[in-house]
């Protein structure tokens, strides 16, 4: 969603740490990835309510948002990403002569 002069992306990452998640920027593509390590779980669960599935999300972000100033915060199982508007895309006032 777009608010407060930038774009916000929220991703549920319950049970993951910031070391588990890879963020990459290639041009105007923002990629968020988690690869499940198949050998890390040795327990056989009877019931498990948190599923740690691999994911690989990618978005083409408009150039009016500055991915070079991307902010990322993982808190309470929610990864919050914020990219501000570029200076060129902010509204400007033009004086009539």
PDB file of C-alpha atoms in Angstrom:
ATOM      1  CA  UNK A   1       0.000   0.000   0.000  1.00  0.00           C
ATOM      2  CA  UNK A   2       1.102   3.574  -0.576  1.00  0.00           C
ATOM      3  CA  UNK A   3       1.077   5.974   2.363  1.00  0.00           C
ATOM      4  CA  UNK A   4       3.151   8.680   4.043  1.00  0.00           C
ATOM      5  CA  UNK A   5       5.265   9.508   1.011  1.00  0.00           C
ATOM      6  CA  UNK A   6       6.288   5.981   0.102  1.00  0.00           C
ATOM      7  CA  UNK A   7       5.316   2.387  -0.522  1.00  0.00           C
ATOM      8  CA  UNK A   8       4.797  -0.178   2.258  1.00  0.00           C
ATOM      9  CA  UNK A   9       4.924  -3.967   1.906  1.00  0.00           C
ATOM     10  CA  UNK A  10       4.076  -6.308   4.799  1.00  0.00           C
ATOM     11  CA  UNK A  11       4.894 -10.032   4.683  1.00  0.00           C
ATOM     12  CA  UNK A  12       4.010 -12.616   7.350  1.00  0.00           C
ATOM     13  CA  UNK A  13       7.221 -14.414   8.422  1.00  0.00           C
ATOM     14  CA  UNK A  14       6.154 -16.130  11.633  1.00  0.00           C
ATOM     15  CA  UNK A  15       8.895 -18.333  13.071  1.00  0.00           C
ATOM     16  CA  UNK A  16      11.657 -16.861  10.885  1.00  0.00           C
ATOM     17  CA  UNK A  17      14.604 -14.686  11.886  1.00  0.00           C
ATOM     18  CA  UNK A  18      16.162 -11.900   9.858  1.00  0.00           C
ATOM     19  CA  UNK A  19      19.045 -14.261   9.007  1.00  0.00           C
ATOM     20  CA  UNK A  20      16.561 -16.619   7.304  1.00  0.00           C
ATOM     21  CA  UNK A  21      15.287 -14.003   4.825  1.00  0.00           C
ATOM     22  CA  UNK A  22      17.147 -12.677   1.777  1.00  0.00           C
ATOM     23  CA  UNK A  23      16.295  -9.251   0.348  1.00  0.00           C
ATOM     24  CA  UNK A  24      17.740  -8.329  -3.042  1.00  0.00           C
ATOM     25  CA  UNK A  25      17.270  -5.375  -5.359  1.00  0.00           C
ATOM     26  CA  UNK A  26      18.106  -5.637  -9.050  1.00  0.00           C
ATOM     27  CA  UNK A  27      17.204  -2.442 -10.905  1.00  0.00           C
ATOM     28  CA  UNK A  28      13.509  -1.923 -10.213  1.00  0.00           C
ATOM     29  CA  UNK A  29      12.902  -5.514  -8.990  1.00  0.00           C
ATOM     30  CA  UNK A  30      12.554  -6.133  -5.245  1.00  0.00           C
ATOM     31  CA  UNK A  31      12.889  -9.810  -4.268  1.00  0.00           C
ATOM     32  CA  UNK A  32      12.162 -11.394  -0.852  1.00  0.00           C
ATOM     33  CA  UNK A  33      13.172 -15.031  -0.431  1.00  0.00           C
ATOM     34  CA  UNK A  34      13.258 -17.760   2.208  1.00  0.00           C
ATOM     35  CA  UNK A  35      14.561 -21.234   1.436  1.00  0.00           C
ATOM     36  CA  UNK A  36      13.540 -23.918   3.888  1.00  0.00           C
ATOM     37  CA  UNK A  37      16.479 -26.037   5.017  1.00  0.00           C
ATOM     38  CA  UNK A  38      15.163 -29.581   4.616  1.00  0.00           C
ATOM     39  CA  UNK A  39      17.654 -31.089   7.071  1.00  0.00           C
ATOM     40  CA  UNK A  40      16.968 -28.690   9.952  1.00  0.00           C
ATOM     41  CA  UNK A  41      13.858 -30.436  11.320  1.00  0.00           C
ATOM     42  CA  UNK A  42      14.395 -33.851  12.828  1.00  0.00           C
ATOM     43  CA  UNK A  43      11.257 -34.008  14.994  1.00  0.00           C
ATOM     44  CA  UNK A  44       8.123 -35.769  13.800  1.00  0.00           C
ATOM     45  CA  UNK A  45       5.237 -33.502  14.756  1.00  0.00           C
ATOM     46  CA  UNK A  46       1.795 -34.773  15.717  1.00  0.00           C
ATOM     47  CA  UNK A  47       0.406 -31.305  15.076  1.00  0.00           C
ATOM     48  CA  UNK A  48       2.148 -28.174  13.892  1.00  0.00           C
ATOM     49  CA  UNK A  49       0.331 -24.851  13.523  1.00  0.00           C
ATOM     50  CA  UNK A  50       3.173 -22.848  11.998  1.00  0.00           C
ATOM     51  CA  UNK A  51       4.242 -24.007   8.559  1.00  0.00           C
ATOM     52  CA  UNK A  52       7.679 -22.861   7.421  1.00  0.00           C
ATOM     53  CA  UNK A  53       7.380 -23.053   3.658  1.00  0.00           C
ATOM     54  CA  UNK A  54       9.924 -21.677   1.236  1.00  0.00           C
ATOM     55  CA  UNK A  55       8.853 -18.539  -0.613  1.00  0.00           C
ATOM     56  CA  UNK A  56      10.250 -16.322  -3.325  1.00  0.00           C
ATOM     57  CA  UNK A  57       8.369 -13.073  -3.952  1.00  0.00           C
ATOM     58  CA  UNK A  58       9.355 -10.489  -6.524  1.00  0.00           C
ATOM     59  CA  UNK A  59       7.822  -7.152  -7.437  1.00  0.00           C
ATOM     60  CA  UNK A  60       8.610  -4.603 -10.108  1.00  0.00           C
ATOM     61  CA  UNK A  61       8.545  -1.341  -8.162  1.00  0.00           C
ATOM     62  CA  UNK A  62       7.866   1.952  -9.926  1.00  0.00           C
ATOM     63  CA  UNK A  63      10.958   4.124 -10.332  1.00  0.00           C
ATOM     64  CA  UNK A  64       9.170   6.878  -8.435  1.00  0.00           C
ATOM     65  CA  UNK A  65      10.076   4.934  -5.264  1.00  0.00           C
ATOM     66  CA  UNK A  66      13.704   4.931  -4.116  1.00  0.00           C
ATOM     67  CA  UNK A  67      14.716   1.290  -3.550  1.00  0.00           C
ATOM     68  CA  UNK A  68      18.203   2.514  -2.633  1.00  0.00           C
ATOM     69  CA  UNK A  69      16.670   3.842   0.601  1.00  0.00           C
ATOM     70  CA  UNK A  70      14.631   0.705   1.340  1.00  0.00           C
ATOM     71  CA  UNK A  71      13.992   0.145   5.059  1.00  0.00           C
ATOM     72  CA  UNK A  72      13.310  -3.377   6.352  1.00  0.00           C
ATOM     73  CA  UNK A  73      12.172  -4.354   9.850  1.00  0.00           C
ATOM     74  CA  UNK A  74      11.179  -7.791  11.180  1.00  0.00           C
ATOM     75  CA  UNK A  75       9.032  -7.529  14.280  1.00  0.00           C
ATOM     76  CA  UNK A  76       6.573  -9.994  15.858  1.00  0.00           C
ATOM     77  CA  UNK A  77       6.623 -12.265  12.796  1.00  0.00           C
ATOM     78  CA  UNK A  78       5.883  -9.465  10.325  1.00  0.00           C
ATOM     79  CA  UNK A  79       8.456  -8.217   7.815  1.00  0.00           C
ATOM     80  CA  UNK A  80       7.745  -4.565   7.039  1.00  0.00           C
ATOM     81  CA  UNK A  81       9.400  -2.968   3.992  1.00  0.00           C
ATOM     82  CA  UNK A  82       9.245   0.755   3.200  1.00  0.00           C
ATOM     83  CA  UNK A  83      10.632   2.621   0.193  1.00  0.00           C
ATOM     84  CA  UNK A  84      10.215   6.413   0.106  1.00  0.00           C
ATOM     85  CA  UNK A  85       9.250   8.440  -2.939  1.00  0.00           C
ATOM     86  CA  UNK A  86      12.180   9.775  -4.948  1.00  0.00           C
ATOM     87  CA  UNK A  87      12.805  13.521  -4.818  1.00  0.00           C
ATOM     88  CA  UNK A  88      11.824  13.812  -8.494  1.00  0.00           C
ATOM     89  CA  UNK A  89       8.359  12.337  -7.933  1.00  0.00           C
ATOM     90  CA  UNK A  90       7.335  14.644  -5.068  1.00  0.00           C
ATOM     91  CA  UNK A  91       4.874  17.416  -5.989  1.00  0.00           C
ATOM     92  CA  UNK A  92       6.405  20.714  -7.069  1.00  0.00           C
ATOM     93  CA  UNK A  93       4.957  24.205  -7.121  1.00  0.00           C
ATOM     94  CA  UNK A  94       5.257  26.165 -10.338  1.00  0.00           C
ATOM     95  CA  UNK A  95       5.087  29.959 -10.329  1.00  0.00           C
ATOM     96  CA  UNK A  96       3.113  31.564 -13.167  1.00  0.00           C
ATOM     97  CA  UNK A  97       4.954  34.423 -14.880  1.00  0.00           C
TER      98      UNK A  97
END
